Coordinates of C-alpha atoms in Angstrom, one line a residue:
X610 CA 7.9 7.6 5.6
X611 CA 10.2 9.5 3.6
X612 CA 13.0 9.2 6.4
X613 CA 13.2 5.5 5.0
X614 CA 14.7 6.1 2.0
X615 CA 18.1 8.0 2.9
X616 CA 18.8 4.6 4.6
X617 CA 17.4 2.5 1.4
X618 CA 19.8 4.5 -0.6
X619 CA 22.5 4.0 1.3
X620 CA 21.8 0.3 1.7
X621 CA 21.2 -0.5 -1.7
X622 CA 24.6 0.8 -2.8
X623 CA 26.2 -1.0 -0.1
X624 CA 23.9 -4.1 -1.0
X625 CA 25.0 -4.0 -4.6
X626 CA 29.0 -3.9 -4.3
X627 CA 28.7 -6.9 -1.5
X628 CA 26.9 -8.6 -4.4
X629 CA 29.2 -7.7 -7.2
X630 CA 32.2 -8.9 -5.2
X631 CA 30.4 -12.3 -4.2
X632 CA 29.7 -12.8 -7.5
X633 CA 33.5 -12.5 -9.1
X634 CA 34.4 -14.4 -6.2
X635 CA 32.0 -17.1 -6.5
X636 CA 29.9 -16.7 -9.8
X637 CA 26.5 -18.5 -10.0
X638 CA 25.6 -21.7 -11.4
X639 CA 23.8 -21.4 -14.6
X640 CA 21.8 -24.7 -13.8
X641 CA 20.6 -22.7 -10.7
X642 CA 19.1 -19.2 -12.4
X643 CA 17.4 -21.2 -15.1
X644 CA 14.9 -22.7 -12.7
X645 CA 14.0 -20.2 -9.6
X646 CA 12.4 -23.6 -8.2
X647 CA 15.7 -25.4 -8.1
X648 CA 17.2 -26.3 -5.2
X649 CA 20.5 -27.6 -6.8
X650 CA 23.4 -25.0 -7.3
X651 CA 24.3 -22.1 -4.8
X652 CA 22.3 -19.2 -3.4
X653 CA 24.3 -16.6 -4.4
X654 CA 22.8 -14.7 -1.1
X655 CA 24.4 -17.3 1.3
X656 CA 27.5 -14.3 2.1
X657 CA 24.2 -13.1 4.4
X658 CA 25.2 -14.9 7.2
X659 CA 23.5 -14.9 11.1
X660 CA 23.0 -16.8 13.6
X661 CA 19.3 -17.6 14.0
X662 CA 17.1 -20.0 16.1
X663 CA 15.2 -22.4 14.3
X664 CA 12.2 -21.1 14.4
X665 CA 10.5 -17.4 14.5
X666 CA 8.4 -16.0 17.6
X667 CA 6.1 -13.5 16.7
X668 CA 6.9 -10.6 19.4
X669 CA 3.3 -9.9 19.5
X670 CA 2.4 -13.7 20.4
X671 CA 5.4 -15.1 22.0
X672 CA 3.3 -18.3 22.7
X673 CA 3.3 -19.0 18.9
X674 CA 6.0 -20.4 16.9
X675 CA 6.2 -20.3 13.2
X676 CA 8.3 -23.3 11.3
X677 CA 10.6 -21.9 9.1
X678 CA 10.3 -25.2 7.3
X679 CA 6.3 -24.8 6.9
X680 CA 6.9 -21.7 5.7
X681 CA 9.2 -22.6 2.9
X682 CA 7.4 -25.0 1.8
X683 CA 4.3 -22.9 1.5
X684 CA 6.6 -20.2 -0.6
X685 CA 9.2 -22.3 -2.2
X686 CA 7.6 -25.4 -3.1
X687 CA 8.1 -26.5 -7.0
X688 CA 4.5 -25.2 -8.8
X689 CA 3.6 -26.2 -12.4
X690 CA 4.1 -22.9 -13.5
X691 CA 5.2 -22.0 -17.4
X692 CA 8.5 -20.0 -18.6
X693 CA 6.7 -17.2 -18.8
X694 CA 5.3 -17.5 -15.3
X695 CA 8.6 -18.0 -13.7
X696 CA 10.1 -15.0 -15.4
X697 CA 8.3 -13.3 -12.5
X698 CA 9.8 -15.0 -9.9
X699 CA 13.6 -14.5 -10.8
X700 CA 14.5 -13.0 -7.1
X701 CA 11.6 -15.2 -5.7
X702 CA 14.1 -17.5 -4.6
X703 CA 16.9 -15.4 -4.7
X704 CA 15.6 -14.2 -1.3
X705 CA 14.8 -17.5 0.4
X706 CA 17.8 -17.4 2.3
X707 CA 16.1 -14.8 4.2
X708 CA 13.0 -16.2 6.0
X709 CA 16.1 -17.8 8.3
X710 CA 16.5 -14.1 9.5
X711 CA 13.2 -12.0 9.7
X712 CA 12.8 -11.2 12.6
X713 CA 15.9 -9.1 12.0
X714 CA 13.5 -6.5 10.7
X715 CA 9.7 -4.9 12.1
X716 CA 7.1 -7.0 11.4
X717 CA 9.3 -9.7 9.0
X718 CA 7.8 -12.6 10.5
X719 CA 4.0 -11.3 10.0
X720 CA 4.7 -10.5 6.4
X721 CA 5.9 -13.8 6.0
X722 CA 3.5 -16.1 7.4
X723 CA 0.6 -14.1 5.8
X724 CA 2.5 -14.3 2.0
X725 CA 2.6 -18.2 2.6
X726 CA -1.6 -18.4 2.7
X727 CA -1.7 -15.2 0.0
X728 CA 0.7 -17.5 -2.1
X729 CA -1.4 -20.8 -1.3
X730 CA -4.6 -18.7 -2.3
X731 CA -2.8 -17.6 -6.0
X732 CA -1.9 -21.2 -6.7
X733 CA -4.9 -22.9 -6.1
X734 CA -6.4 -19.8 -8.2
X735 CA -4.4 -20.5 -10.9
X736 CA -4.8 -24.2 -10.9
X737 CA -7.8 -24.0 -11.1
X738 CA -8.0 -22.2 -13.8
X739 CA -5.1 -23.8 -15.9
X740 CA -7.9 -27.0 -14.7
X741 CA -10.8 -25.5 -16.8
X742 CA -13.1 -25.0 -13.3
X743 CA -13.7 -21.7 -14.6
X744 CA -15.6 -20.9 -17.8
X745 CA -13.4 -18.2 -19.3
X746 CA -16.0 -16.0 -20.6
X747 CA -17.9 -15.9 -16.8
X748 CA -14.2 -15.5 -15.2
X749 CA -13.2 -12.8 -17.7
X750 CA -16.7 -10.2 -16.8
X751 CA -16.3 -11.6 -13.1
X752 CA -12.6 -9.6 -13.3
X753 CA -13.9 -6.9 -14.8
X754 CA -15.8 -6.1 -11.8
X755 CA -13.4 -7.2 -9.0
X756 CA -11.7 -3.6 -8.6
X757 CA -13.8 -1.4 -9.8
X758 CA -12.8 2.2 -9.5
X759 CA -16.2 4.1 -8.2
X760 CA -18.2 2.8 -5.7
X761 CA -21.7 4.4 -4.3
X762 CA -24.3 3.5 -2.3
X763 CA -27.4 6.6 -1.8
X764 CA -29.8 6.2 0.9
X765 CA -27.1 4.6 2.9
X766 CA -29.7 3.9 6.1
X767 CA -30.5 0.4 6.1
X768 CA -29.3 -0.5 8.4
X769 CA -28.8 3.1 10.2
X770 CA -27.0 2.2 13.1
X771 CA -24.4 0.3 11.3
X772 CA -23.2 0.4 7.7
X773 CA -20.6 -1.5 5.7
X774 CA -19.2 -0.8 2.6
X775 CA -17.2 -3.4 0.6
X776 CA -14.0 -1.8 -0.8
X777 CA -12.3 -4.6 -2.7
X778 CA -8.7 -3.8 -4.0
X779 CA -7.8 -1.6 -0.7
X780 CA -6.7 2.1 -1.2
X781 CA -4.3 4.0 -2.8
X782 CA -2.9 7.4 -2.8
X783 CA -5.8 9.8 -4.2
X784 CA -8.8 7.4 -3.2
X785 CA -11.4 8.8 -0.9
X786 CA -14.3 8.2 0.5
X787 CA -17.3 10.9 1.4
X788 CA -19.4 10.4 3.7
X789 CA -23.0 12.5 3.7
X790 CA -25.0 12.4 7.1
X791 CA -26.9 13.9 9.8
X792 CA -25.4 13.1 13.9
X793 CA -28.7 12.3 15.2
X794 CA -30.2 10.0 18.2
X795 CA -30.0 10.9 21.9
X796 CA -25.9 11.7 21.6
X797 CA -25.4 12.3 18.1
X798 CA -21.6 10.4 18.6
X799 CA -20.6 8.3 15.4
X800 CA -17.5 6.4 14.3
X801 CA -16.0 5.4 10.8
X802 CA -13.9 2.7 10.7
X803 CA -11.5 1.8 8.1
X804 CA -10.8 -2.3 8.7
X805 CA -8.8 -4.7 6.6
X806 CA -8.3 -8.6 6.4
X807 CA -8.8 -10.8 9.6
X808 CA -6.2 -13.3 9.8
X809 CA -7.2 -16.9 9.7
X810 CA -8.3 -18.2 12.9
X811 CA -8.2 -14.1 14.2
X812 CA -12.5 -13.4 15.3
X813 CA -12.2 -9.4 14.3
X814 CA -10.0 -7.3 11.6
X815 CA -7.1 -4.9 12.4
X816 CA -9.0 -1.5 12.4
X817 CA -6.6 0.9 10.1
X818 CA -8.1 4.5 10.9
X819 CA -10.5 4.6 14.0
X820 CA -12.2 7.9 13.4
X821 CA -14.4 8.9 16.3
X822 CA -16.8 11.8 16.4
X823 CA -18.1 12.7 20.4
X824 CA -20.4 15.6 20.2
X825 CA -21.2 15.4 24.2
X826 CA -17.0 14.9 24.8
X827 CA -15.9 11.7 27.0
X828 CA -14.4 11.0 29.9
X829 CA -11.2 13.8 29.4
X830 CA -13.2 16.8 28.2
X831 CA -17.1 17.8 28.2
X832 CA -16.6 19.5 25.0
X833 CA -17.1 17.9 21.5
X834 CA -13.9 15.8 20.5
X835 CA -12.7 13.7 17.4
X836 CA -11.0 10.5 18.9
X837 CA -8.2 8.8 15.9
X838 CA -6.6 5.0 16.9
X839 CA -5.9 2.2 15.3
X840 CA -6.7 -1.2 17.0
X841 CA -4.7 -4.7 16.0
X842 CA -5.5 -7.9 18.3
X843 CA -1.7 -8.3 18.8
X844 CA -1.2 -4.8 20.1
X845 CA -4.9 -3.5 21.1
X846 CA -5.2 0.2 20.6
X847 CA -2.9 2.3 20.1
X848 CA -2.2 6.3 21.4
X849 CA -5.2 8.3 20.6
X850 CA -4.7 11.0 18.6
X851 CA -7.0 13.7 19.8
X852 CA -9.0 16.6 18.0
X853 CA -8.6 19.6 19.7
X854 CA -5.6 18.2 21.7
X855 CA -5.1 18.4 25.2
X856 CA -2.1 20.5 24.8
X857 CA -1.2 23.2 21.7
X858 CA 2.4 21.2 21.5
X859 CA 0.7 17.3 20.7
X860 CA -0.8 19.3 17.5
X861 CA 1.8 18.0 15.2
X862 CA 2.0 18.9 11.1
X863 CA 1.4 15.4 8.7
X864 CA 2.1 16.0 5.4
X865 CA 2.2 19.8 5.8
X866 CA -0.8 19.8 7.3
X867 CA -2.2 20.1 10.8
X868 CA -3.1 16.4 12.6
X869 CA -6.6 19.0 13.8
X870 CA -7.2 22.6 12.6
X871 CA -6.5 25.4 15.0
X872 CA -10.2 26.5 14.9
X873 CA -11.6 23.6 16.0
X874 CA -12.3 24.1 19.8
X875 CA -12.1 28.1 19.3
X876 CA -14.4 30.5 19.5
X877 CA -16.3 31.2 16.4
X878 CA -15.7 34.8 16.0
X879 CA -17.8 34.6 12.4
X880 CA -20.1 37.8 11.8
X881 CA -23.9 38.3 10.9
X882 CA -25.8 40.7 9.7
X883 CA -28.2 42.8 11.4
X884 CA -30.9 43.1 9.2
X885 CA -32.6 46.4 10.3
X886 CA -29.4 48.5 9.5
X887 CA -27.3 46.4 7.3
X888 CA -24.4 45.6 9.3
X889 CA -21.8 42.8 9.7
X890 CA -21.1 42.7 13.4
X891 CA -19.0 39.8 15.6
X892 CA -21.2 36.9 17.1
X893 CA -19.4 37.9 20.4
X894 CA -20.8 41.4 20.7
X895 CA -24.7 40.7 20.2
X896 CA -26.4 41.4 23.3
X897 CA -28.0 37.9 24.2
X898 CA -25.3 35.0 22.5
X899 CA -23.1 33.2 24.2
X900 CA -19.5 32.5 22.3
X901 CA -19.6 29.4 20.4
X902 CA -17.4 27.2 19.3
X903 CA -16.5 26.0 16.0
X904 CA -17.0 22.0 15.5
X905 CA -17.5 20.5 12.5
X906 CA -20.1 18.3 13.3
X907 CA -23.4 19.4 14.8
X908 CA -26.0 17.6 15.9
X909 CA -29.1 17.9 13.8
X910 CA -27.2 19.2 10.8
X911 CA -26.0 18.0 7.5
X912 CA -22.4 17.3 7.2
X913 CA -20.6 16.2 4.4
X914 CA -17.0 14.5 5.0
X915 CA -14.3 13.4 2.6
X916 CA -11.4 11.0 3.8
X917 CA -8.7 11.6 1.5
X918 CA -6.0 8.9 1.1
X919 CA -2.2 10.9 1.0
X920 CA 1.1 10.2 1.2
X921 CA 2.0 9.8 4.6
X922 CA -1.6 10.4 6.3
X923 CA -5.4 10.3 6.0
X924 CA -6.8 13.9 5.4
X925 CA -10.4 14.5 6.9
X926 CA -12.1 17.2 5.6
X927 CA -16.1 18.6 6.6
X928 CA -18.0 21.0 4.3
X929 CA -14.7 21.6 2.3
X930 CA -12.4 22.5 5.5
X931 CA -9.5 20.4 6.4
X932 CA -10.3 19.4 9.7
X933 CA -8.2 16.8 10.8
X934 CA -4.7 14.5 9.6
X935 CA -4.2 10.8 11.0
X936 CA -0.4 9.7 10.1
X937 CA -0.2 5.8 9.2
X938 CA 1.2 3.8 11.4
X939 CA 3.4 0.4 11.0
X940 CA 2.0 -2.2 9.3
X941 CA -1.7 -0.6 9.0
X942 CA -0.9 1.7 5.5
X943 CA -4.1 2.6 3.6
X944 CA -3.8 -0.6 0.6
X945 CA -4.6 -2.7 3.7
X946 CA -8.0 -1.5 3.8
X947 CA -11.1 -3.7 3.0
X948 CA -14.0 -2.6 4.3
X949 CA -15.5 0.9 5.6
X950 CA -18.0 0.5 9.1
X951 CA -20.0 3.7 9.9
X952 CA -21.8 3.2 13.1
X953 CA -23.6 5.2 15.9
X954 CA -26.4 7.8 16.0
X955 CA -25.8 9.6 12.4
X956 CA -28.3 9.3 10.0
X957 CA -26.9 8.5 6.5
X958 CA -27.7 10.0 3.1
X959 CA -25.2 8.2 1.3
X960 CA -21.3 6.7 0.9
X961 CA -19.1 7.3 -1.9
X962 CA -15.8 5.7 -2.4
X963 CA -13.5 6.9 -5.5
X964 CA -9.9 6.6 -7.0
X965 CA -10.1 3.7 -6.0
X966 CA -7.3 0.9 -7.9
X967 CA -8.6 -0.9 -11.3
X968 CA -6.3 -3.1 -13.2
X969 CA -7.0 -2.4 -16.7
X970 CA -8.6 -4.9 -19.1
X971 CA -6.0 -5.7 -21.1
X972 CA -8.6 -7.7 -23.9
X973 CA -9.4 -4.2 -24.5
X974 CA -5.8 -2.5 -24.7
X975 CA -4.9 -1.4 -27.9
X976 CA -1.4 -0.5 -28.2
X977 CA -0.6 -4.0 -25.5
X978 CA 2.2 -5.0 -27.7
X979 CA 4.3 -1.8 -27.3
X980 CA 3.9 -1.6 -23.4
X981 CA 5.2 -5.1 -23.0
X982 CA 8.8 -5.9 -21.7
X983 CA 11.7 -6.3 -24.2
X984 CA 12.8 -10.0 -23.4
X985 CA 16.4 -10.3 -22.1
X986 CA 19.2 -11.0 -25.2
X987 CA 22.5 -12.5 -25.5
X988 CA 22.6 -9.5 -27.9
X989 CA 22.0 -6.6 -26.2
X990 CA 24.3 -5.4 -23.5
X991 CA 22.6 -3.9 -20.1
X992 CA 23.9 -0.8 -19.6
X993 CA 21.5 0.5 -16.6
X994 CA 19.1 -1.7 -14.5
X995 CA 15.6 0.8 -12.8
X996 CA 14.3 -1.4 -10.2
X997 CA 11.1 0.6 -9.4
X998 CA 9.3 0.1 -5.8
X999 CA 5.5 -0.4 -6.1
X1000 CA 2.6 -2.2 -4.5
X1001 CA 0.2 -4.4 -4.9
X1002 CA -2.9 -2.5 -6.0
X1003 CA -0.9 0.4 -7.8
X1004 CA -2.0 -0.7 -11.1
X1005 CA -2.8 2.6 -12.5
X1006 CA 0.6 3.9 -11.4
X1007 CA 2.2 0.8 -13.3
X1008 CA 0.1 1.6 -16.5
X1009 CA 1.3 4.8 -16.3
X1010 CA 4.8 4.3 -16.2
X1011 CA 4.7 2.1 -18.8
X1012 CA 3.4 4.5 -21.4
X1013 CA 5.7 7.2 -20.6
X1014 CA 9.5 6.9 -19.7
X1015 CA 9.1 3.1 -20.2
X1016 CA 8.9 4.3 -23.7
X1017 CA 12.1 5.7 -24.5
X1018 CA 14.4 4.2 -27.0
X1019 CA 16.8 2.7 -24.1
X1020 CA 13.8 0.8 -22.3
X1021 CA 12.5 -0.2 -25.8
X1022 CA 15.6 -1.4 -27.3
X1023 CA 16.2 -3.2 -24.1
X1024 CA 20.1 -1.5 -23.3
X1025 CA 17.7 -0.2 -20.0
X1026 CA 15.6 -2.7 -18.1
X1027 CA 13.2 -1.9 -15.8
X1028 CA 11.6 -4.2 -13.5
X1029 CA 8.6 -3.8 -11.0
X1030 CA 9.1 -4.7 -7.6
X1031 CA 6.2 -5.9 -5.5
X1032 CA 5.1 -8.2 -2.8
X1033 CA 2.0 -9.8 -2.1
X1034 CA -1.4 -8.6 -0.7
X1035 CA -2.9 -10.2 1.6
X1036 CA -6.2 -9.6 -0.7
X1037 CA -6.7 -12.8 -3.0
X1038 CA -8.0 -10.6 -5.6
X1039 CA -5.7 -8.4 -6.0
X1040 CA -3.1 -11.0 -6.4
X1041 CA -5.3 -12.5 -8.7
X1042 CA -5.1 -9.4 -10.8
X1043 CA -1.7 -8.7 -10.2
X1044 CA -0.3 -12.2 -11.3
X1045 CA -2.5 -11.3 -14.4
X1046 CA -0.7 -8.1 -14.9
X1047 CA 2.5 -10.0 -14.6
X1048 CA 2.0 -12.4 -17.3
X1049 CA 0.5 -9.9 -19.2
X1050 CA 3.7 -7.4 -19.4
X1051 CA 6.7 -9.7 -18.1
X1052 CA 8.2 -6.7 -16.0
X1053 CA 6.8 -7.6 -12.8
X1054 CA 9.3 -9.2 -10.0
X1055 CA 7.4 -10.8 -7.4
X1056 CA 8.3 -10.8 -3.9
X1057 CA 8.1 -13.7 -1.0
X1058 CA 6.3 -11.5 1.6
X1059 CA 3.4 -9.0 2.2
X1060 CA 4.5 -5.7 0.9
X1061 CA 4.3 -3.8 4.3
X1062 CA 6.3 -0.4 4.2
X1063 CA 9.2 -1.6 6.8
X1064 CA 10.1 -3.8 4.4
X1065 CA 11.9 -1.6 1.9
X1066 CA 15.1 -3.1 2.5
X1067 CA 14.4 -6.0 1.4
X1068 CA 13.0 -4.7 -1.9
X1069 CA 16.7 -3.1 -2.0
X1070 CA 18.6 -6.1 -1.5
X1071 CA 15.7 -8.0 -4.8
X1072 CA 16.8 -4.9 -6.8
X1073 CA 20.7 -5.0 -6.4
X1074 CA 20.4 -9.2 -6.5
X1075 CA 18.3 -8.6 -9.9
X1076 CA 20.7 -6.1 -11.4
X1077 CA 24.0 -7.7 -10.7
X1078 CA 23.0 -11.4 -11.1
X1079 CA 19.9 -12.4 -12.7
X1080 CA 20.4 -10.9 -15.8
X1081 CA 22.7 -14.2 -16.0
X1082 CA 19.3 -15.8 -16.8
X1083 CA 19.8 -15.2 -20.1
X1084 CA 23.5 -15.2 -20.5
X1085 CA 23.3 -11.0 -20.9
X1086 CA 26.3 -9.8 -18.2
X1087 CA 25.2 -8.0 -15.6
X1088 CA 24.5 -4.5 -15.9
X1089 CA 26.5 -2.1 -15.3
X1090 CA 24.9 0.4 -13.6
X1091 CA 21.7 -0.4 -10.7
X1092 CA 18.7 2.4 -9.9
X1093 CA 15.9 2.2 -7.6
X1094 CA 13.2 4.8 -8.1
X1095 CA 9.3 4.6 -7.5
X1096 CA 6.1 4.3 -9.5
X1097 CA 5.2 8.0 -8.8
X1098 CA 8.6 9.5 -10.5
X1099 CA 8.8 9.9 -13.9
X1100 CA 12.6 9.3 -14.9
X1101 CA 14.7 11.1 -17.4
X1102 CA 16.5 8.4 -18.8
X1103 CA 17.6 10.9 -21.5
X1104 CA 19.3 13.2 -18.6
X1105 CA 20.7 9.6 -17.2
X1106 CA 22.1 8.3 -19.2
X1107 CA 23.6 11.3 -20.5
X1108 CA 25.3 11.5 -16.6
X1109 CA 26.1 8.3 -17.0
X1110 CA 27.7 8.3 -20.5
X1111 CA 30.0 11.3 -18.9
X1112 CA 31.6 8.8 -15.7

């Protein structure tokens, strides 16, 4: 992932002088930015200029055409929504120009259609509660418990050969989830799958990490083999990812780490002791064993497996050894995840999932006030805009950000403004809670499409169209300087604005 953001760096600065010329040439209407719903004034995005057909094919189902006009009416129709509500939505239609182009990038048309029923979903959510269908007091412990951050289920057996466990709010980096069991039956094979959302209409969900345990081998070898895929109904499985691999060369490093451990496959040259004198001797030289190899599942005996949620890969480890890596592929990244299936002869003592995202109460945040966003003045000139990348179900990462280097005196006398930037998840309730989280802080921007990763550009272009126009919202000029950064970095806004002082 990380060869993305050369090319987001270089296209955000590219993004943001395109914008600050438009704008000088042609600056925007004020009766425009003070409704994001409007469709009066110009879109000050309309230098982006293709040719397009008028309507989008899904390269994975040429057979089915999207209207673009459906679609912006799903997104872009006028909502009863507040001042405050709208405050989230300032790029919201900022970026409407582009549903006319997306299949210009991977997987642009799929994070479109699905943000139009995720969008759908929020607003009937919210009218219905603006409605009074919802007793608040049932509503507010319902939301306690919709993303909870531990999640456990001992004498996992029932039934043994195939379990389900509900994960909620997907996965973020840090979550895991351990897995205690015996391989059993006549074979002793076993898979874990990790699935997500169906689509509407789709009969079975994308399956995000395929992790396949053969103790007898397959069809390719007669030795034991782990088996990792993914599987969409657009694209059907993908390349296997093999543990041992056929060939030394196909072991590739994710993250640092090996996609399978060396040892797996090789001869365990492990000693014993001989009891009668004492000594530590190779398995290799005891008259009467035959070499055996190391495999980290055995049929008959207790394992205990951890999948580990990382940066750019799933880590598998057994009885504390890293055993095997699984890289994410496009548009199947670990927040996707809604569901964990274990299945196949494997007898199971029990499931654990933890780290898992919470959004944090905030009826029970005491110091609410100061992590709030400064409002935008007339007053106050801008002097650096952070537009920070984040997802969906990051909430703890947010938080977290918020009560450190959101807290300097710049961000809190509001000469730096920093702004979230996030799509959609195509979980209802974790747009639930993240439109809550929105409201709640005011620094959340909102974003017309599901946040898959190939989308960063886009994010790019919201940050430099935030930073160099919207601040016209509130009369405040645009500021003078535009940053991107991510909810894992802890900025030094002292050391920046010291560099920046110095220019």
């Amino acid at each position: 992932m990380k060869k993305w953001y050369g090319g987001a760096l270089v296209s955000s600065l590219f993004m943001l002088l395109l914008l600050r010329y438009g704008f000088m040439k042609n600056p925007v209407e004020e009766s425009y930015l003070m409704n994001p719903f409007s469709s009066n004034g110009t879109n000050p995005l309309e230098w982006v200029r293709f040719t397009a057909p008028p309507a989008l094919q899904n390269p994975g189902n040429a057979s089915q055409v999207i209207s673009i006009d459906a679609i912006a009416f799903n997104l872009f129709a006028q909502r009863n929504l507040s001042k405050g509500e709208q405050r989230s939505l300032l790029t919201w239609n900022l970026l409407k120009n582009l549903i006319n182009h997306s299949h210009a990038l991977p997987n642009g048309v799929e994070a479109i259609k699905e943000a139009g029923s995720a969008w759908n979903s929020l607003m009937d959510s919210i009218e219905e509660e603006k409605l009074g269908y919802v007793n608040d007091n049932s509503s507010r412990k319902a939301k306690e418990k919709q993303c909870p951050h531990f999640l456990n289920k001992m004498n996992a057996t029932e039934p043994e050969s195939h379990y389900k466990l509900r994960v909620p709010c997907g996965l973020t980096q840090g979550s895991s989830i351990t897995i205690i069991g015996i391989p059993n039956g006549l074979l002793g094979d076993f898979r874990i799958d990790l699935t997500g959302e169906a689509l509407p209409g789709e009969p079975d969900p994308p399956i995000i990490l395929h992790y396949n345990v053969r103790l007898h081998g397959d069809k390719i070898t007669e030795d034991p083999v782990i088996v990792q895929n993914t599987w969409t109904i657009a694209h059907d499985w993908g390349e296997e990812v093999r543990c041992p691999p056929p060939t030394p060369e196909e072991n590739e490093k994710v993250d640092e780490l090996e996609q399978c451990n060396k040892l797996v496959g090789k001869d365990d040259n492990r000693t014993i002791r001989v009891h009668s004198h004492g000594l530590r001797l190779p398995l290799l030289r005891l008259q009467g064993f035959k070499p055996r190899r190391y495999f980290p599942f055995k049929q008959g005996s207790l394992f205990v497996a951890t999948l580990r949620v990382g940066p750019e890969r799933v880590q598998m480890t057994v009885d504390g050894k890293h055993v095997t890596s699984f890289a994410y592929r496009e548009t199947l990244e670990p927040w996707l995840v809604s569901e964990v299936r274990i299945s196949g002869d494997v007898k199971l003592i029990s499931v654990l999932a933890s780290g898992l995202p919470t959004s944090e109460d905030s009826d029970h945040t005491v110091d609410i006030e100061a992590l709030k966003s400064v409002p935008l003045s007339l007053q106050r000139p801008v002097d650096l805009f952070i537009g920070v990348f984040s997802t969906a179900n990051n909430f703890k990462r947010r938080m977290a950000v918020r009560r450190t280097w959101m807290q300097y005196p710049e961000v809190r006398s509001g000469t730096v403004v920093v702004r979230f930037f996030v799509g959609l998840h195509k979980n209802h309730i974790v747009n639930d809670e993240l439109w809550n989280e929105a409201r709640t802080y005011g620094d959340i921007q909102l974003m017309p499409f599901v946040d898959y990763y190939s989308l960063i550009t886009w994010k790019t272009l919201a940050i430099c169209t935030f930073g160099s126009l919207s601040l016209l919202q509130t009369e405040v000029v645009s500021a003078k300087f535009v940053m991107k950064t991510d909810d894992d970095a802890f900025v030094r806004l002292d050391e920046v604005m010291a560099s920046l002082n110095r220019i």
